[in-house]
């Protein structure tokens, strides 16, 4: 398993993208807005499966 958190956009950016690689080789991603007072998961989109079709 692995995870990445990437700042998206020009500084100062309030958006991050989170990617998760599972032990089975699937890739799941979400995007989150980080501003003021926030509570996970309401500041993030739902995780979507972005595993390549040839996986």
CSV table of N, CA and C in Angstrom, one decimal:
chain,number,residue,atom,x,y,z
A,1,UNK,N,0.8,-1.2,0.0
A,1,UNK,CA,0.0,0.0,0.0
A,1,UNK,C,0.9,1.2,0.0
A,2,UNK,N,0.3,2.3,-0.6
A,2,UNK,CA,1.0,3.6,-0.6
A,2,UNK,C,0.0,4.7,-0.7
A,3,UNK,N,0.4,5.9,-0.3
A,3,UNK,CA,-0.5,7.0,-0.3
A,3,UNK,C,0.3,8.3,-0.7
A,4,UNK,N,-0.3,9.2,-1.4
A,4,UNK,CA,0.3,10.5,-1.8
A,4,UNK,C,-0.7,11.6,-1.5
A,5,UNK,N,-0.1,12.7,-1.1
A,5,UNK,CA,-0.9,13.9,-0.9
A,5,UNK,C,-0.2,15.0,-1.7
A,6,UNK,N,-0.9,15.6,-2.7
A,6,UNK,CA,-0.3,16.6,-3.6
A,6,UNK,C,-1.1,17.9,-3.5
A,7,UNK,N,-0.3,19.0,-3.3
A,7,UNK,CA,-0.9,20.3,-3.3
A,7,UNK,C,-1.2,20.6,-4.8
A,8,UNK,N,-2.4,21.0,-5.1
A,8,UNK,CA,-2.8,21.4,-6.4
A,8,UNK,C,-3.0,22.9,-6.6
A,9,UNK,N,-2.4,23.4,-7.6
A,9,UNK,CA,-2.6,24.8,-7.9
A,9,UNK,C,-1.4,25.7,-7.5
A,10,UNK,N,-1.5,27.0,-7.8
A,10,UNK,CA,-0.5,27.9,-7.4
A,10,UNK,C,-0.6,28.3,-6.0
A,11,UNK,N,0.5,28.5,-5.3
A,11,UNK,CA,0.5,28.9,-3.9
A,11,UNK,C,-0.1,30.3,-3.8
A,12,UNK,N,-0.9,30.6,-2.7
A,12,UNK,CA,-1.3,29.6,-1.7
A,12,UNK,C,-2.5,28.8,-2.3
A,13,UNK,N,-2.4,27.5,-2.2
A,13,UNK,CA,-3.5,26.7,-2.7
A,13,UNK,C,-4.2,26.1,-1.5
A,14,UNK,N,-5.5,25.9,-1.7
A,14,UNK,CA,-6.4,25.3,-0.7
A,14,UNK,C,-6.9,23.9,-1.1
A,15,UNK,N,-6.3,23.4,-2.2
A,15,UNK,CA,-6.7,22.1,-2.7
A,15,UNK,C,-5.6,21.1,-2.6
A,16,UNK,N,-6.0,19.9,-2.2
A,16,UNK,CA,-5.0,18.8,-2.2
A,16,UNK,C,-5.7,17.6,-2.8
A,17,UNK,N,-4.9,16.8,-3.5
A,17,UNK,CA,-5.4,15.5,-4.0
A,17,UNK,C,-4.7,14.4,-3.3
A,18,UNK,N,-5.5,13.4,-2.9
A,18,UNK,CA,-5.0,12.3,-2.2
A,18,UNK,C,-5.2,11.0,-3.0
A,19,UNK,N,-4.2,10.2,-3.2
A,19,UNK,CA,-4.2,9.0,-3.9
A,19,UNK,C,-3.8,7.8,-3.0
A,20,UNK,N,-4.5,6.7,-3.2
A,20,UNK,CA,-4.2,5.5,-2.4
A,20,UNK,C,-4.0,4.4,-3.3
A,21,UNK,N,-2.9,3.7,-3.2
A,21,UNK,CA,-2.6,2.4,-3.9
A,21,UNK,C,-2.8,1.3,-3.0
A,22,UNK,N,-3.8,0.4,-3.3
A,22,UNK,CA,-4.1,-0.7,-2.4
A,22,UNK,C,-3.1,-1.9,-2.6
A,23,UNK,N,-3.1,-2.8,-1.7
A,23,UNK,CA,-2.3,-4.0,-1.9
A,23,UNK,C,-2.7,-4.8,-3.1
A,24,UNK,N,-3.9,-4.7,-3.6
A,24,UNK,CA,-4.4,-5.4,-4.8
A,24,UNK,C,-4.1,-4.6,-6.1
A,25,UNK,N,-3.5,-3.4,-6.0
A,25,UNK,CA,-3.1,-2.7,-7.1
A,25,UNK,C,-4.1,-1.7,-7.6
A,26,UNK,N,-5.2,-1.5,-6.8
A,26,UNK,CA,-6.2,-0.5,-7.2
A,26,UNK,C,-5.7,0.9,-6.8
A,27,UNK,N,-6.1,1.9,-7.5
A,27,UNK,CA,-5.8,3.3,-7.2
A,27,UNK,C,-7.1,4.0,-6.9
A,28,UNK,N,-7.2,4.6,-5.8
A,28,UNK,CA,-8.4,5.4,-5.4
A,28,UNK,C,-7.9,6.9,-5.1
A,29,UNK,N,-8.7,7.8,-5.6
A,29,UNK,CA,-8.3,9.2,-5.4
A,29,UNK,C,-9.5,10.1,-4.9
A,30,UNK,N,-9.2,11.2,-4.2
A,30,UNK,CA,-10.1,12.1,-3.7
A,30,UNK,C,-9.5,13.5,-3.8
A,31,UNK,N,-10.3,14.5,-3.8
A,31,UNK,CA,-9.8,15.9,-3.7
A,31,UNK,C,-10.4,16.6,-2.5
A,32,UNK,N,-9.6,17.4,-1.8
A,32,UNK,CA,-10.0,18.0,-0.6
A,32,UNK,C,-9.7,19.5,-0.6
A,33,UNK,N,-10.6,20.3,0.0
A,33,UNK,CA,-10.4,21.8,0.1
A,33,UNK,C,-10.1,22.1,1.5
A,34,UNK,N,-9.0,22.7,1.7
A,34,UNK,CA,-8.5,23.0,3.1
A,34,UNK,C,-8.6,24.5,3.3
A,35,UNK,N,-9.6,25.0,3.9
A,35,UNK,CA,-9.8,26.4,4.2
A,35,UNK,C,-10.4,26.6,5.6
A,36,UNK,N,-10.0,27.5,6.4
A,36,UNK,CA,-10.6,27.8,7.6
A,36,UNK,C,-10.9,26.6,8.5
A,37,UNK,N,-12.0,26.5,9.0
A,37,UNK,CA,-12.4,25.4,9.9
A,37,UNK,C,-13.0,24.3,9.0
A,38,UNK,N,-12.4,23.1,9.0
A,38,UNK,CA,-12.9,22.1,8.1
A,38,UNK,C,-12.9,20.8,8.9
A,39,UNK,N,-13.8,19.9,8.5
A,39,UNK,CA,-13.9,18.6,9.1
A,39,UNK,C,-13.9,17.5,8.0
A,40,UNK,N,-13.0,16.6,8.1
A,40,UNK,CA,-13.0,15.4,7.2
A,40,UNK,C,-14.1,14.5,7.5
A,41,UNK,N,-14.9,14.0,6.6
A,41,UNK,CA,-14.7,14.0,5.2
A,41,UNK,C,-15.6,15.1,4.5
A,42,UNK,N,-16.2,16.0,5.2
A,42,UNK,CA,-17.1,16.9,4.5
A,42,UNK,C,-16.4,17.9,3.5
A,43,UNK,N,-15.1,18.0,3.7
A,43,UNK,CA,-14.3,18.9,2.8
A,43,UNK,C,-13.7,18.2,1.7
A,44,UNK,N,-14.0,16.9,1.5
A,44,UNK,CA,-13.4,16.1,0.5
A,44,UNK,C,-14.5,15.4,-0.4
A,45,UNK,N,-14.1,15.2,-1.7
A,45,UNK,CA,-15.0,14.5,-2.5
A,45,UNK,C,-14.9,13.0,-2.2
A,46,UNK,N,-15.9,12.2,-2.7
A,46,UNK,CA,-15.8,10.8,-2.4
A,46,UNK,C,-14.6,10.2,-3.1
A,47,UNK,N,-14.1,9.1,-2.6
A,47,UNK,CA,-13.0,8.4,-3.2
A,47,UNK,C,-13.5,7.8,-4.5
A,48,UNK,N,-12.8,7.9,-5.6
A,48,UNK,CA,-13.2,7.2,-6.8
A,48,UNK,C,-12.1,6.3,-7.3
A,49,UNK,N,-12.5,5.2,-7.9
A,49,UNK,CA,-11.5,4.2,-8.4
A,49,UNK,C,-11.0,4.7,-9.7
A,50,UNK,N,-9.7,5.0,-9.8
A,50,UNK,CA,-9.0,5.4,-11.0
A,50,UNK,C,-8.0,4.4,-11.4
A,51,UNK,N,-8.2,3.1,-11.2
A,51,UNK,CA,-7.3,2.1,-11.6
A,51,UNK,C,-7.3,1.9,-13.1
A,52,UNK,N,-6.2,1.9,-13.8
A,52,UNK,CA,-6.2,1.8,-15.2
A,52,UNK,C,-6.9,0.5,-15.6
A,53,UNK,N,-7.5,0.4,-16.8
A,53,UNK,CA,-8.2,-0.7,-17.2
A,53,UNK,C,-7.3,-1.9,-17.5
A,54,UNK,N,-6.1,-1.7,-17.8
A,54,UNK,CA,-5.2,-2.8,-18.1
A,54,UNK,C,-4.5,-3.4,-16.8
A,55,UNK,N,-5.0,-3.0,-15.6
A,55,UNK,CA,-4.4,-3.4,-14.4
A,55,UNK,C,-4.8,-4.9,-14.1
